[in-house]
Amino acid sequence: MIHHDSEHRLWVLSGPSSSYVLHLDDADRPRVLHWGPRFTPEQAASLLLRLPPLGFRPVEDPLEGSFDLVATGGLCYGNAGLQVRFADGTRDLELVYTGQRRADRELVLTYADRHYPLAVECHYRLHGDVIERHLVLRNEGEPVTVVRADSATWVLPRLNGYRLSSVRGQWGAETRVHRTELPYGETVMTSRRGVTSHQANPWAMVDDGTAGEEHGAVYSCALAWSGSWRLTAQRLPTERVTLSAGFGHDPVTWELGTGEELVTPVCAGLYTEGGFGAASRAWHDHQLRHVLPHAGELRPVLYNSWEATGFDVSLDGQIRLAESAARMGVELFVVDDGWFGARTHDAAGLGDWYPNPRRFPDGLGPLIDRVHELGMLFGLWVEPEMVNPDSDLYRAHPDWVIHRPHRRRTEHRNQLVLDLSRPEVGDWLFRTLDELLAKNAIDFLKWDMNRPFTEAGPDERLWLGHVQTLYDVLDRLRAAHPHVRIESCSSGGGRVDLGILRRTDQVWTSDNTDALDRLDIQHGFSQLYPARVMGAWVTDSPNPYTGREIPLDFRFHVAMAGLLSIGGALTEWSQAELDRAAELVADYKRIRPLVQHGRQHRLLPPGGELSAVQYLASDGAETAVLVFRRARRFGHADPGIPLRALDPRARYRDTATGEVHHGAVLLAHGLFPELAPGDYASALIHLIRE
Ligand code: DGJ
C-alpha cells in the first residue's frame, strides 16, 4: 500500500515486511529517508524530526547519494542516473515537482524542467515487497539527447560496511557468484554486447558484510532488459551507497524528438531479511507471481537433439531419438539447429526458415506427427535475429544486417546480426515465424541468439530498437499462437533477465552440461532466478565439453534441480542406462511440483565435498532434497544436512525407505543420506508430512 502525507511531502510505500519512505525536500528533490523494515506512516513521519545533522562541508553537497532521482546539475558530482543534453547545449536539468498520481499499489511522481519543456515521470509499482520503478520522459521542446536514463536509483541506508554480490561468467561458465567489499567510487557492471550477456547479469545485492545464507538484511535490485545495460554501484566517501541501473551503455545516447516520449524498462528493488536465501526466494516468488507468463504450469520433461546430432539432422535419426525419449518419459521433443535451409554446418542457412528439402522432403509434418503420436509435444530451434552471409535472405537483403559504411562486417560463428530496428526487418521476422507456426503444429520454440553486436556504433535507434522489436515480435507471436511456449537461449545463458522472462517460459542456462560445473552455474543462477525457468540437460559421459566422466544418477540429480531435460545421444546408451534413466525421470515427475513451484533452500553451496538443495511445497506438506558428493576423502564422515522451514512438530515419511523423521530432528541434526561410497555420489530424498 502507498500512504501520502501531503503536509510533509512524504510517501510511504509498504509491502508486507518492508517500507520505502520518500520525502520531497525544499528543492523538490526526492530524498530517500528509509528503505528497510516496514514502518507505519507515523513512524515514517518521525524520520523527518530526526534527520542527522548535515555538518559543515563547504565543498560538497552533504545530501549527495540520498536521492532516488539524480539528474546532472547543481552540486551533483556523483553518478547521475538521468543525464540529458538540450538542443542549445545545456546539460543541467532543474526539475520541479509538478504533481502525483496514486492508486493502491501505484505511484507516479511527475517533474518538469524549470525552463525546457521536458517532463519526467517516476513510476513506482508495488508487488509485495518488490518495488518496480521506471521513468517516462516526455519532450515537447526541441529535440533532446538523452545520455542516460536509469530506470531507478536505489538508496541504501548507512550500514557498518558494504558488500556487493553479483554474478560474473563467460560462455559455458555463466552465473558464478562473486562477493566483494564494495570499493569507494563507482563499480560498473555492464553489457555492451546488445544482449544481456554471459559476462554479467543485470542484478546486484548489497549487505553490510555479515549476511549469510540464512540471516541478515539484503538490498537488491534487478533490471528487466535484454539488451545492453549498465548497473552502477556507487560508494561515496561519505558512506552513502546507491545502486543505479538502466538500459544502454556509454556512449550510446537516445534522441528524443519533439512530442516524443521515452519509457525505460523496469528496475525492481527489494529489501529482505533472512539472508541471501530469503532474498532469492523473494525474487523467485516475484517472478512466479508477477513476471512469468504461465508460471502456474508445470514445465514438461524435455529432450533436445543438439548434443546428440549436431548439424547432422535427419528425419529417421530424429524419429529414432524421439522414440527412445518417449520410452524414457520425455514429454517435449525439441529438434535443435540443422533442420532448415542449407544448414548442414554453421556457415550457411541462417535466415532461411524453411525445412531443408533434402532432409525433410515432405516438410516437418511427418516428424511432428510422429512426435505427437508418441504422446510428446514438438519443439523447434530457431535463431531468427541472425543471418549467414551464405543464405538466400542475405543474398536478397545484404543491407538488412547491422553494419556501417566503410567498416568491415565482423562475422562471428559465420553470422551477422539482423538490424531489427528497421521496420521492414521486424515485419519480415514476425511474418516468417508466424507462418512457420501457422503451417506446422509446433508447440515450443527454442529462440537462440548466438552472437553479440558489432559495428553498431553509438546509434541508439539500433541498440534500443533491436530489443523493442524483439519484445514486440515475441508479444505478437504469443498472442497469435497462445499455445506455443518459448525458451530463451543465447549460446546458453546469454539472455536471462526479467525482461525476457516476462515473454518466455524457460531459459537455456548454459551450453556447459557437465554436471559438476553445473552445480556452480545453478547455484549462481538461483540467486535471482527460480528453478521453474532453469533448463538443465542430462547429456553423455564423458561430457563433450569437459571430458569428465560422471555417473548417470549424479547427472540426473543435478538436472532435477531445475527443469529436467535430456540431451544425450540416446541411441548410444545401453539398455541398463535407458531403464535407469526412465526411473529417474519418473522420480523427477514426483517431485516436479516442489522444484518448479515450491520454495528453494540452498542447504550447502557447491565447492565443498558435499552440497545440497531443498525444495519445499508452498503448503509445507512435502519436501525434496538433492544431495551431491563430488569427491570422497578417506576417513572423512559426511556431516548431517539440517533441513529448513519444516514444521518441528510434524513427522515426515521418506517415500523411498518408509522411514519416519521428526521435523524437529531434521531441522536440528538434519538428514544423513546414504550415499554410495565413491566420488560423484548423489541422492534424492523425498519426504511427505504425515
Ligand atoms: C547455442 C545453444 O546454446 C545450443 O544449445 C544450440 O542450440 C546451438 N546454439 C545450436 O547452434
PDB file of C-alpha atoms in Angstrom, residues 447-611:
ATOM      1  CA  TRP A 447      14.761 -18.965 -29.559  1.00  0.00           C
ATOM      2  CA  ASP A 448      18.539 -18.711 -29.796  1.00  0.00           C
ATOM      3  CA  MET A 449      20.854 -15.700 -30.287  1.00  0.00           C
ATOM      4  CA  ASN A 450      24.448 -16.707 -30.771  1.00  0.00           C
ATOM      5  CA  ARG A 451      26.487 -13.593 -31.264  1.00  0.00           C
ATOM      6  CA  PRO A 452      26.797 -10.056 -29.911  1.00  0.00           C
ATOM      7  CA  PHE A 453      26.534  -6.849 -31.928  1.00  0.00           C
ATOM      8  CA  THR A 454      29.470  -5.387 -33.827  1.00  0.00           C
ATOM      9  CA  GLU A 455      29.756  -2.270 -35.979  1.00  0.00           C
ATOM     10  CA  ALA A 456      26.642  -0.930 -34.301  1.00  0.00           C
ATOM     11  CA  GLY A 457      28.233   2.388 -33.393  1.00  0.00           C
ATOM     12  CA  PRO A 458      26.589   4.778 -30.993  1.00  0.00           C
ATOM     13  CA  ASP A 459      23.363   4.527 -32.976  1.00  0.00           C
ATOM     14  CA  GLU A 460      20.742   4.492 -30.259  1.00  0.00           C
ATOM     15  CA  ARG A 461      17.939   3.665 -32.692  1.00  0.00           C
ATOM     16  CA  LEU A 462      19.567   0.318 -33.241  1.00  0.00           C
ATOM     17  CA  TRP A 463      20.601  -0.682 -29.702  1.00  0.00           C
ATOM     18  CA  LEU A 464      17.213   0.052 -28.190  1.00  0.00           C
ATOM     19  CA  GLY A 465      15.142  -0.636 -31.269  1.00  0.00           C
ATOM     20  CA  HIS A 466      16.507  -4.154 -31.614  1.00  0.00           C
ATOM     21  CA  VAL A 467      15.273  -5.152 -28.170  1.00  0.00           C
ATOM     22  CA  GLN A 468      11.998  -3.302 -28.558  1.00  0.00           C
ATOM     23  CA  THR A 469      11.303  -5.174 -31.814  1.00  0.00           C
ATOM     24  CA  LEU A 470      12.359  -8.467 -30.243  1.00  0.00           C
ATOM     25  CA  TYR A 471       9.880  -7.903 -27.404  1.00  0.00           C
ATOM     26  CA  ASP A 472       7.201  -6.787 -29.833  1.00  0.00           C
ATOM     27  CA  VAL A 473       7.622  -9.846 -32.088  1.00  0.00           C
ATOM     28  CA  LEU A 474       7.569 -12.183 -29.077  1.00  0.00           C
ATOM     29  CA  ASP A 475       4.414 -10.497 -27.770  1.00  0.00           C
ATOM     30  CA  ARG A 476       2.679 -10.700 -31.135  1.00  0.00           C
ATOM     31  CA  LEU A 477       3.657 -14.334 -31.687  1.00  0.00           C
ATOM     32  CA  ARG A 478       2.409 -15.303 -28.237  1.00  0.00           C
ATOM     33  CA  ALA A 479      -0.874 -13.509 -28.884  1.00  0.00           C
ATOM     34  CA  ALA A 480      -1.277 -15.163 -32.303  1.00  0.00           C
ATOM     35  CA  HIS A 481      -0.237 -18.644 -31.080  1.00  0.00           C
ATOM     36  CA  PRO A 482      -1.223 -18.753 -27.417  1.00  0.00           C
ATOM     37  CA  HIS A 483      -0.436 -22.461 -27.031  1.00  0.00           C
ATOM     38  CA  VAL A 484       3.220 -22.027 -28.047  1.00  0.00           C
ATOM     39  CA  ARG A 485       5.796 -21.895 -25.259  1.00  0.00           C
ATOM     40  CA  ILE A 486       9.203 -20.280 -25.749  1.00  0.00           C
ATOM     41  CA  GLU A 487      12.688 -20.905 -24.421  1.00  0.00           C
ATOM     42  CA  SER A 488      15.185 -18.038 -24.370  1.00  0.00           C
ATOM     43  CA  CYS A 489      18.725 -19.057 -25.302  1.00  0.00           C
ATOM     44  CA  SER A 490      21.809 -17.100 -26.243  1.00  0.00           C
ATOM     45  CA  SER A 491      24.700 -19.539 -26.617  1.00  0.00           C
ATOM     46  CA  GLY A 492      23.468 -20.901 -23.308  1.00  0.00           C
ATOM     47  CA  GLY A 493      22.698 -18.292 -20.658  1.00  0.00           C
ATOM     48  CA  GLY A 494      23.484 -15.067 -22.512  1.00  0.00           C
ATOM     49  CA  ARG A 495      19.947 -13.748 -22.411  1.00  0.00           C
ATOM     50  CA  VAL A 496      18.484 -14.340 -18.974  1.00  0.00           C
ATOM     51  CA  ASP A 497      16.837 -11.340 -17.338  1.00  0.00           C
ATOM     52  CA  LEU A 498      13.470 -10.183 -16.010  1.00  0.00           C
ATOM     53  CA  GLY A 499      12.637  -8.579 -19.372  1.00  0.00           C
ATOM     54  CA  ILE A 500      12.891 -11.750 -21.451  1.00  0.00           C
ATOM     55  CA  LEU A 501      11.277 -13.803 -18.681  1.00  0.00           C
ATOM     56  CA  ARG A 502       8.127 -11.688 -18.989  1.00  0.00           C
ATOM     57  CA  ARG A 503       7.776 -13.077 -22.518  1.00  0.00           C
ATOM     58  CA  THR A 504       9.205 -16.574 -22.396  1.00  0.00           C
ATOM     59  CA  ASP A 505       8.650 -19.735 -20.405  1.00  0.00           C
ATOM     60  CA  GLN A 506      12.106 -21.022 -19.626  1.00  0.00           C
ATOM     61  CA  VAL A 507      15.737 -20.344 -20.418  1.00  0.00           C
ATOM     62  CA  TRP A 508      18.737 -22.366 -21.510  1.00  0.00           C
ATOM     63  CA  THR A 509      21.087 -21.920 -18.583  1.00  0.00           C
ATOM     64  CA  SER A 510      24.437 -22.809 -20.146  1.00  0.00           C
ATOM     65  CA  ASP A 511      25.878 -24.807 -23.012  1.00  0.00           C
ATOM     66  CA  ASN A 512      28.095 -26.456 -20.447  1.00  0.00           C
ATOM     67  CA  THR A 513      26.251 -29.630 -19.459  1.00  0.00           C
ATOM     68  CA  ASP A 514      28.988 -31.056 -17.236  1.00  0.00           C
ATOM     69  CA  ALA A 515      27.124 -31.916 -14.028  1.00  0.00           C
ATOM     70  CA  LEU A 516      29.939 -30.807 -11.734  1.00  0.00           C
ATOM     71  CA  ASP A 517      30.340 -27.409 -13.391  1.00  0.00           C
ATOM     72  CA  ARG A 518      26.584 -27.121 -13.418  1.00  0.00           C
ATOM     73  CA  LEU A 519      26.426 -27.142  -9.638  1.00  0.00           C
ATOM     74  CA  ASP A 520      28.228 -23.774  -9.576  1.00  0.00           C
ATOM     75  CA  ILE A 521      26.299 -22.357 -12.518  1.00  0.00           C
ATOM     76  CA  GLN A 522      22.964 -23.378 -10.995  1.00  0.00           C
ATOM     77  CA  HIS A 523      23.937 -22.009  -7.590  1.00  0.00           C
ATOM     78  CA  GLY A 524      24.622 -18.606  -9.153  1.00  0.00           C
ATOM     79  CA  PHE A 525      21.533 -18.778 -11.361  1.00  0.00           C
ATOM     80  CA  SER A 526      19.340 -19.443  -8.316  1.00  0.00           C
ATOM     81  CA  GLN A 527      20.483 -16.252  -6.575  1.00  0.00           C
ATOM     82  CA  LEU A 528      17.891 -14.380  -8.599  1.00  0.00           C
ATOM     83  CA  TYR A 529      16.050 -16.748 -10.935  1.00  0.00           C
ATOM     84  CA  PRO A 530      13.760 -19.640  -9.990  1.00  0.00           C
ATOM     85  CA  ALA A 531      14.227 -23.331 -10.762  1.00  0.00           C
ATOM     86  CA  ARG A 532      10.945 -23.059 -12.699  1.00  0.00           C
ATOM     87  CA  VAL A 533      12.799 -21.482 -15.644  1.00  0.00           C
ATOM     88  CA  MET A 534      16.206 -23.169 -15.391  1.00  0.00           C
ATOM     89  CA  GLY A 535      16.695 -25.613 -18.273  1.00  0.00           C
ATOM     90  CA  ALA A 536      19.071 -28.449 -17.281  1.00  0.00           C
ATOM     91  CA  TRP A 537      20.052 -31.310 -19.586  1.00  0.00           C
ATOM     92  CA  VAL A 538      21.444 -34.720 -18.808  1.00  0.00           C
ATOM     93  CA  THR A 539      23.991 -35.471 -21.525  1.00  0.00           C
ATOM     94  CA  ASP A 540      26.558 -38.135 -22.293  1.00  0.00           C
ATOM     95  CA  SER A 541      29.551 -39.221 -20.273  1.00  0.00           C
ATOM     96  CA  PRO A 542      32.381 -38.336 -20.819  1.00  0.00           C
ATOM     97  CA  ASN A 543      30.979 -34.851 -21.154  1.00  0.00           C
ATOM     98  CA  PRO A 544      31.643 -33.342 -24.612  1.00  0.00           C
ATOM     99  CA  TYR A 545      32.821 -30.024 -23.123  1.00  0.00           C
ATOM    100  CA  THR A 546      34.962 -31.124 -20.189  1.00  0.00           C
ATOM    101  CA  GLY A 547      35.706 -34.785 -20.923  1.00  0.00           C
ATOM    102  CA  ARG A 548      34.657 -35.604 -17.357  1.00  0.00           C
ATOM    103  CA  GLU A 549      33.020 -38.943 -16.610  1.00  0.00           C
ATOM    104  CA  ILE A 550      30.138 -38.675 -14.171  1.00  0.00           C
ATOM    105  CA  PRO A 551      27.642 -41.399 -13.244  1.00  0.00           C
ATOM    106  CA  LEU A 552      24.140 -41.253 -14.674  1.00  0.00           C
ATOM    107  CA  ASP A 553      22.407 -40.776 -11.308  1.00  0.00           C
ATOM    108  CA  PHE A 554      24.565 -37.777 -10.415  1.00  0.00           C
ATOM    109  CA  ARG A 555      23.932 -36.194 -13.818  1.00  0.00           C
ATOM    110  CA  PHE A 556      20.189 -36.721 -13.401  1.00  0.00           C
ATOM    111  CA  HIS A 557      20.080 -35.454  -9.839  1.00  0.00           C
ATOM    112  CA  VAL A 558      21.903 -32.257 -10.805  1.00  0.00           C
ATOM    113  CA  ALA A 559      19.451 -31.653 -13.666  1.00  0.00           C
ATOM    114  CA  MET A 560      16.481 -32.379 -11.383  1.00  0.00           C
ATOM    115  CA  ALA A 561      17.306 -29.159  -9.517  1.00  0.00           C
ATOM    116  CA  GLY A 562      15.694 -27.279 -12.402  1.00  0.00           C
ATOM    117  CA  LEU A 563      13.711 -28.258 -15.494  1.00  0.00           C
ATOM    118  CA  LEU A 564      14.899 -31.801 -16.043  1.00  0.00           C
ATOM    119  CA  SER A 565      15.758 -32.354 -19.683  1.00  0.00           C
ATOM    120  CA  ILE A 566      17.713 -34.935 -21.616  1.00  0.00           C
ATOM    121  CA  GLY A 567      20.250 -34.031 -24.274  1.00  0.00           C
ATOM    122  CA  GLY A 568      22.308 -37.182 -24.773  1.00  0.00           C
ATOM    123  CA  ALA A 569      22.834 -39.444 -27.782  1.00  0.00           C
ATOM    124  CA  LEU A 570      20.193 -41.904 -26.582  1.00  0.00           C
ATOM    125  CA  THR A 571      20.806 -44.329 -29.415  1.00  0.00           C
ATOM    126  CA  GLU A 572      24.272 -44.905 -27.899  1.00  0.00           C
ATOM    127  CA  TRP A 573      23.020 -45.507 -24.343  1.00  0.00           C
ATOM    128  CA  SER A 574      22.921 -49.080 -23.032  1.00  0.00           C
ATOM    129  CA  GLN A 575      19.591 -50.658 -22.165  1.00  0.00           C
ATOM    130  CA  ALA A 576      20.541 -50.516 -18.482  1.00  0.00           C
ATOM    131  CA  GLU A 577      21.171 -46.754 -18.780  1.00  0.00           C
ATOM    132  CA  LEU A 578      17.903 -46.211 -20.628  1.00  0.00           C
ATOM    133  CA  ASP A 579      15.982 -48.178 -17.984  1.00  0.00           C
ATOM    134  CA  ARG A 580      17.613 -46.317 -15.105  1.00  0.00           C
ATOM    135  CA  ALA A 581      17.003 -43.001 -16.883  1.00  0.00           C
ATOM    136  CA  ALA A 582      13.294 -43.843 -17.147  1.00  0.00           C
ATOM    137  CA  GLU A 583      13.190 -44.486 -13.381  1.00  0.00           C
ATOM    138  CA  LEU A 584      14.908 -41.181 -12.694  1.00  0.00           C
ATOM    139  CA  VAL A 585      12.513 -39.306 -14.972  1.00  0.00           C
ATOM    140  CA  ALA A 586       9.652 -40.861 -13.013  1.00  0.00           C
ATOM    141  CA  ASP A 587      11.317 -39.759  -9.748  1.00  0.00           C
ATOM    142  CA  TYR A 588      11.547 -36.227 -11.073  1.00  0.00           C
ATOM    143  CA  LYS A 589       7.891 -36.155 -12.043  1.00  0.00           C
ATOM    144  CA  ARG A 590       7.014 -36.980  -8.428  1.00  0.00           C
ATOM    145  CA  ILE A 591       8.977 -34.032  -7.041  1.00  0.00           C
ATOM    146  CA  ARG A 592       8.466 -31.708 -10.003  1.00  0.00           C
ATOM    147  CA  PRO A 593       5.766 -29.541  -8.391  1.00  0.00           C
ATOM    148  CA  LEU A 594       8.103 -28.903  -5.449  1.00  0.00           C
ATOM    149  CA  VAL A 595      11.052 -27.989  -7.666  1.00  0.00           C
ATOM    150  CA  GLN A 596       9.088 -25.869 -10.082  1.00  0.00           C
ATOM    151  CA  HIS A 597       6.592 -24.202  -7.751  1.00  0.00           C
ATOM    152  CA  GLY A 598       7.976 -24.723  -4.262  1.00  0.00           C
ATOM    153  CA  ARG A 599      10.438 -22.665  -2.248  1.00  0.00           C
ATOM    154  CA  GLN A 600      14.129 -23.297  -2.648  1.00  0.00           C
ATOM    155  CA  HIS A 601      16.613 -23.528   0.213  1.00  0.00           C
ATOM    156  CA  ARG A 602      20.300 -23.770  -0.659  1.00  0.00           C
ATOM    157  CA  LEU A 603      21.407 -26.033   2.178  1.00  0.00           C
ATOM    158  CA  LEU A 604      25.079 -26.432   1.309  1.00  0.00           C
ATOM    159  CA  PRO A 605      26.705 -24.471  -1.518  1.00  0.00           C
ATOM    160  CA  PRO A 606      28.788 -26.244  -4.142  1.00  0.00           C
ATOM    161  CA  GLY A 607      32.524 -26.055  -3.692  1.00  0.00           C
ATOM    162  CA  GLY A 608      32.801 -28.280  -0.659  1.00  0.00           C
ATOM    163  CA  GLU A 609      32.783 -32.044  -0.597  1.00  0.00           C
ATOM    164  CA  LEU A 610      29.031 -32.137  -0.086  1.00  0.00           C
ATOM    165  CA  SER A 611      26.385 -29.795  -1.456  1.00  0.00           C
TER     166      SER A 611
END
